CSV table of N, CA and C in Angstrom, one decimal:
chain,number,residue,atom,x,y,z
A,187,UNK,N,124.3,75.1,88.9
A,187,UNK,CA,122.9,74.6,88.6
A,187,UNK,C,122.4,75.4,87.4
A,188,UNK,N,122.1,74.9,86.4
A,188,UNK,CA,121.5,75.3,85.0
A,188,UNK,C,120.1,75.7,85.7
A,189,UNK,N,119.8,76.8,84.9
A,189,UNK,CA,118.0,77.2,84.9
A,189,UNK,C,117.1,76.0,84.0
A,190,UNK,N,115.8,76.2,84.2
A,190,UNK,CA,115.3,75.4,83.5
A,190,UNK,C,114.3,76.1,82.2
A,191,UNK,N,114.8,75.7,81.1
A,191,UNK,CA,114.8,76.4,79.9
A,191,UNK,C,113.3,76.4,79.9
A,192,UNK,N,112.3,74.6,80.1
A,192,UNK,CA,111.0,74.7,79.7
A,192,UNK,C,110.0,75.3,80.6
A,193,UNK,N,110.5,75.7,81.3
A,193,UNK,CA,109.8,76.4,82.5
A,193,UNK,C,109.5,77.7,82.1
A,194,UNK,N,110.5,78.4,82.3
A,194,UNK,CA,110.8,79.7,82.2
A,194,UNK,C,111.9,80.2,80.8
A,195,UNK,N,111.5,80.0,80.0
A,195,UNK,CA,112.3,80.3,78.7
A,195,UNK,C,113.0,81.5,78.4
A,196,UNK,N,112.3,82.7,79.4
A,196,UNK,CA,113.0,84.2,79.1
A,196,UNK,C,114.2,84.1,80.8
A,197,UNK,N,114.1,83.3,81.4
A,197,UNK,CA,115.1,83.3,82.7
A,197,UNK,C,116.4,83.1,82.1
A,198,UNK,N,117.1,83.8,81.5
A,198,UNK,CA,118.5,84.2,81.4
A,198,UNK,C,119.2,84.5,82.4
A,199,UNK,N,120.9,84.5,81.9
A,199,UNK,CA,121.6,84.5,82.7
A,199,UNK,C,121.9,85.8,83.9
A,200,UNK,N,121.4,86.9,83.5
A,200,UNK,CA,121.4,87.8,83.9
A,200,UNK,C,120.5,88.0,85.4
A,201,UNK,N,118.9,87.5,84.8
A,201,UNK,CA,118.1,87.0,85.8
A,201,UNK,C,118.6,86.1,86.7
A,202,UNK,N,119.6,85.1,86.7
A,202,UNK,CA,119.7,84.3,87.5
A,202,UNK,C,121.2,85.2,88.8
A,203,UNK,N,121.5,86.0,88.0
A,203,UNK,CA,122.5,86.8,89.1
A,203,UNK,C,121.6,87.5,89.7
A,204,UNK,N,120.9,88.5,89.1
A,204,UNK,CA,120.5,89.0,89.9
A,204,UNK,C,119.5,88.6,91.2
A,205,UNK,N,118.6,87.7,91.1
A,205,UNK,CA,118.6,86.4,91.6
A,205,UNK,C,119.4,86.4,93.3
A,206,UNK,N,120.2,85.9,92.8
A,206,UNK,CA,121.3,85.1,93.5
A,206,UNK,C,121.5,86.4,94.4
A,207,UNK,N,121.8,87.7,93.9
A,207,UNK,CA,122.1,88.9,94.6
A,207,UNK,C,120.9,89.4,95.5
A,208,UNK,N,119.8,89.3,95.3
A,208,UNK,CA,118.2,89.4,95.9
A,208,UNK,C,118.8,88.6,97.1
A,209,UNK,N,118.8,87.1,96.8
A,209,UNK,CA,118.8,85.9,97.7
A,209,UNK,C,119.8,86.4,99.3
A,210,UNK,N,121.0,86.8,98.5
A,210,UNK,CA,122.3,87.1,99.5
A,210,UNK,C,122.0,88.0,100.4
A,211,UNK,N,121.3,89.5,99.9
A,211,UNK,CA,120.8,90.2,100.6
A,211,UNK,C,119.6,89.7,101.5
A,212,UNK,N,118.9,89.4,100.9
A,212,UNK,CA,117.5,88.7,102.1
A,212,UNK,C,118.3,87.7,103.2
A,213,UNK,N,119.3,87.3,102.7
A,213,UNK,CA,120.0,86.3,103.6
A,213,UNK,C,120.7,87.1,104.7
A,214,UNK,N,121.4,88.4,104.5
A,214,UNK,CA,122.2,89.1,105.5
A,214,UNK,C,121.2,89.9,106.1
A,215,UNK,N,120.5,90.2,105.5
A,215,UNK,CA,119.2,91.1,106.6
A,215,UNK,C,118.4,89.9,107.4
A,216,UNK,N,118.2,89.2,107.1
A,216,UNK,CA,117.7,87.8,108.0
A,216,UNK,C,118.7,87.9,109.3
A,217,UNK,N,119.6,87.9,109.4
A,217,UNK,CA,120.6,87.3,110.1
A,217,UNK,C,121.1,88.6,110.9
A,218,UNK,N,121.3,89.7,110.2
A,218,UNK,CA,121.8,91.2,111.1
A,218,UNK,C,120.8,92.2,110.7
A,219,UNK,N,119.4,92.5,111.4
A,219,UNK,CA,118.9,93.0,110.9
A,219,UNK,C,119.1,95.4,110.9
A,220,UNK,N,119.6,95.5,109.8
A,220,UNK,CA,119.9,96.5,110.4
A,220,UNK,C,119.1,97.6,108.9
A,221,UNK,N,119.3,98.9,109.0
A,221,UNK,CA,118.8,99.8,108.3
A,221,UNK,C,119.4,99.6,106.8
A,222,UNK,N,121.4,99.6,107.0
A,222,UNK,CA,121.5,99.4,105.7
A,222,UNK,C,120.9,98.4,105.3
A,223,UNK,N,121.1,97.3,106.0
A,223,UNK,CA,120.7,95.9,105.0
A,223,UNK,C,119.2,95.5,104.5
A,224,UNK,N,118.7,96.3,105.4
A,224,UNK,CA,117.0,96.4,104.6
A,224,UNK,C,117.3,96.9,103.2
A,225,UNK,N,117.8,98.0,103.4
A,225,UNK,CA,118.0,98.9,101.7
A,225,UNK,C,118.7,98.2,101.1
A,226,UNK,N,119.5,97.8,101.0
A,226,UNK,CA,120.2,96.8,99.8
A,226,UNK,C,119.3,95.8,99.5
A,227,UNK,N,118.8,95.1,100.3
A,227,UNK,CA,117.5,93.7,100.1
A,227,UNK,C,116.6,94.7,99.3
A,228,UNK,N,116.0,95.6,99.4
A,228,UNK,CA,115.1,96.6,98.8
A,228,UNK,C,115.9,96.7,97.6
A,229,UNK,N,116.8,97.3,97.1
A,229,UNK,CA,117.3,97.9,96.3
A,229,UNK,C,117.5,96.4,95.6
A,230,UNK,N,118.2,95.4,95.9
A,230,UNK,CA,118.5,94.3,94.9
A,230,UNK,C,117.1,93.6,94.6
A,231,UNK,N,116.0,93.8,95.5
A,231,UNK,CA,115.2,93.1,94.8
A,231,UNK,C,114.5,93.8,93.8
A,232,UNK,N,114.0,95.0,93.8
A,232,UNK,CA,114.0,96.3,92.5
A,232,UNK,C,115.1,95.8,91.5
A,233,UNK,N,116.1,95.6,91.6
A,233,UNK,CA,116.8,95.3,90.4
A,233,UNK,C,116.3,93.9,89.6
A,234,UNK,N,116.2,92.9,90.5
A,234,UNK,CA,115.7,91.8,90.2
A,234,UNK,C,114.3,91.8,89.6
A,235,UNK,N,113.3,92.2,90.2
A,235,UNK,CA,111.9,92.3,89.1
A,235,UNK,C,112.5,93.2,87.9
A,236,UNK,N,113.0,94.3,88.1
A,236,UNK,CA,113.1,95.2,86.6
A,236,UNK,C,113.6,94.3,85.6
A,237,UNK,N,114.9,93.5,86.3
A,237,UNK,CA,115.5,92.5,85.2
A,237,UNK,C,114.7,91.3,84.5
A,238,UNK,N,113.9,90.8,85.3
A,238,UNK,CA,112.3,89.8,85.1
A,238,UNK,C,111.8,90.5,84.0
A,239,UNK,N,111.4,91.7,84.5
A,239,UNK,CA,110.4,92.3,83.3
A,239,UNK,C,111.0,92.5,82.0
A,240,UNK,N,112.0,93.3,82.2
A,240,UNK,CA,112.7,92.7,80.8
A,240,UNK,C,113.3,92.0,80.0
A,241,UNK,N,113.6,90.9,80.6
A,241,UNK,CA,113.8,90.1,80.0
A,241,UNK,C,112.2,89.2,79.8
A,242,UNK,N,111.2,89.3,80.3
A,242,UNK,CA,109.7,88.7,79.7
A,242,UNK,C,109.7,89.6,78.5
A,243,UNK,N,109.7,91.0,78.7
A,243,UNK,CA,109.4,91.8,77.2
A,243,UNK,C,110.1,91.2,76.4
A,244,UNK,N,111.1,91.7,76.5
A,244,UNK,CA,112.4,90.9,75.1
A,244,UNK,C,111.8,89.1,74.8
A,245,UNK,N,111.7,88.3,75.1
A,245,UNK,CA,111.3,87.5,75.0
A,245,UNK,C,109.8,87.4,74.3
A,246,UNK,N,109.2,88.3,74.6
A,246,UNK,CA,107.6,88.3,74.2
A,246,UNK,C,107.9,88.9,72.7
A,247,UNK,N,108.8,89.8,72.4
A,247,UNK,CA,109.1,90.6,71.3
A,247,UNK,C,109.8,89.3,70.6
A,248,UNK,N,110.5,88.7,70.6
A,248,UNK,CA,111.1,87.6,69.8
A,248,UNK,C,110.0,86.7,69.3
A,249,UNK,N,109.0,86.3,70.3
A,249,UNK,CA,108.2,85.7,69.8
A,249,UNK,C,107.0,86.2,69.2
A,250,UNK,N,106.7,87.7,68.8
A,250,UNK,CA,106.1,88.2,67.7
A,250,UNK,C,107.0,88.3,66.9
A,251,UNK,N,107.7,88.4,66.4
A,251,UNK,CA,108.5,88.1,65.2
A,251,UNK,C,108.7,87.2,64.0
A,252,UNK,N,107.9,85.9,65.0
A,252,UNK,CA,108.5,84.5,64.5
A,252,UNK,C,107.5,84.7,63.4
């Protein structure tokens, strides 16, 4: 499934893994809820907003440039 460019213009590919890696985690803590798997859902979703935010900055910085 392609991202959608006019939506979200700075959602790169990167964003969409990490994403996907958030998703899987919330999915296996859903299902076995245990100590590790809270921390991994924790930990991948921290990766996932840090990755959002920079990739918004980098994007915000391209478009001062223009």
């Amino acid at each position: 499934k392609k991202p959608h460019k006019d939506n979200k213009p700075w959602f790169d590919k990167i964003c969409w893994e990490k994403r996907r890696c958030f998703r899987i985690a919330k999915r296996r803590y859903k299902f076995n809820k245990t100590v590790s798997k809270k921390l991994a859902m924790k930990n991948s979703e921290r990766e996932y907003i840090k990755q959002m935010d920079t990739s918004i900055k980098n994007h915000r910085k391209k478009l001062k440039k223009r």
